[in-house]
């Protein structure tokens, strides 16, 4: 399985861009990178995913390095409601769609 | 559209009792996952079904845990007998996997979870 490494916590000023890094140096060629977030003990909420190209949706942007060994989730204008734990996940494809969640990054948006 | 629906939202029971957690996946989704979340271990995958068949149950902690998916719209996770260390939040997730494939690049959609407390 590809494993991911994320900083345990980060702060970001409200209105500024939040850049959350993730290392996945053992990722395989057909494995996607997914980002989820979890607010309090609600269910994890899907944010964005990608294979090798940068992706953008209404919530965030995902930047994947050319060697695919790391990625960055960008929240362009962080709000207080973006305070959550953010998980970077690399899918396991050999036997199915199992997601293995790490410890994530606890993002605190500061007023 | 209705998302993944889990019930009950909260369950408090005494140790030794049987506990049944329920999940209704998103209509049309054919893969279903059960996860458990605790402070100590984070989010752990317990079992994964594809087309109602268990594909990977290596995360099920012990024989006291069992999961079934009798049809495409319903799954249960049962603990018998329950113990205080089973206290956790249990999540269910679903995705649509192309027929004949075990893999899809689509994201999993999670329910709001069941908060289980065993006294």
mmCIF file of C-alpha atoms in Angstrom, chain B residues 5-12 19-23 34 77 89-90 112-116:
data_model
loop_
_atom_site.group_PDB
_atom_site.id
_atom_site.type_symbol
_atom_site.label_atom_id
_atom_site.label_comp_id
_atom_site.label_asym_id
_atom_site.label_seq_id
_atom_site.Cartn_x
_atom_site.Cartn_y
_atom_site.Cartn_z
ATOM 1 C CA UNK B 5 -27.879 6.704 5.620
ATOM 2 C CA UNK B 6 -26.790 5.128 8.889
ATOM 3 C CA UNK B 7 -28.854 4.182 11.886
ATOM 4 C CA UNK B 8 -28.993 4.623 14.744
ATOM 5 C CA UNK B 9 -27.033 7.862 15.107
ATOM 6 C CA UNK B 10 -26.272 7.074 18.727
ATOM 7 C CA UNK B 11 -26.329 3.794 20.615
ATOM 8 C CA UNK B 12 -25.644 3.250 24.290
ATOM 9 C CA UNK B 19 -25.382 -4.364 18.857
ATOM 10 C CA UNK B 20 -26.543 -3.988 15.260
ATOM 11 C CA UNK B 21 -25.568 -1.022 13.141
ATOM 12 C CA UNK B 22 -27.313 -0.368 9.845
ATOM 13 C CA UNK B 23 -26.323 1.271 6.592
ATOM 14 C CA UNK B 34 -17.499 -0.139 7.056
ATOM 15 C CA UNK B 77 -22.509 -4.584 11.206
ATOM 16 C CA UNK B 89 -17.869 5.993 15.842
ATOM 17 C CA UNK B 90 -18.713 3.583 13.038
ATOM 18 C CA UNK B 112 -22.807 10.584 9.308
ATOM 19 C CA UNK B 113 -21.822 7.612 11.448
ATOM 20 C CA UNK B 114 -23.137 5.793 14.502
ATOM 21 C CA UNK B 115 -21.647 6.813 17.838
ATOM 22 C CA UNK B 116 -21.523 3.635 19.902
#
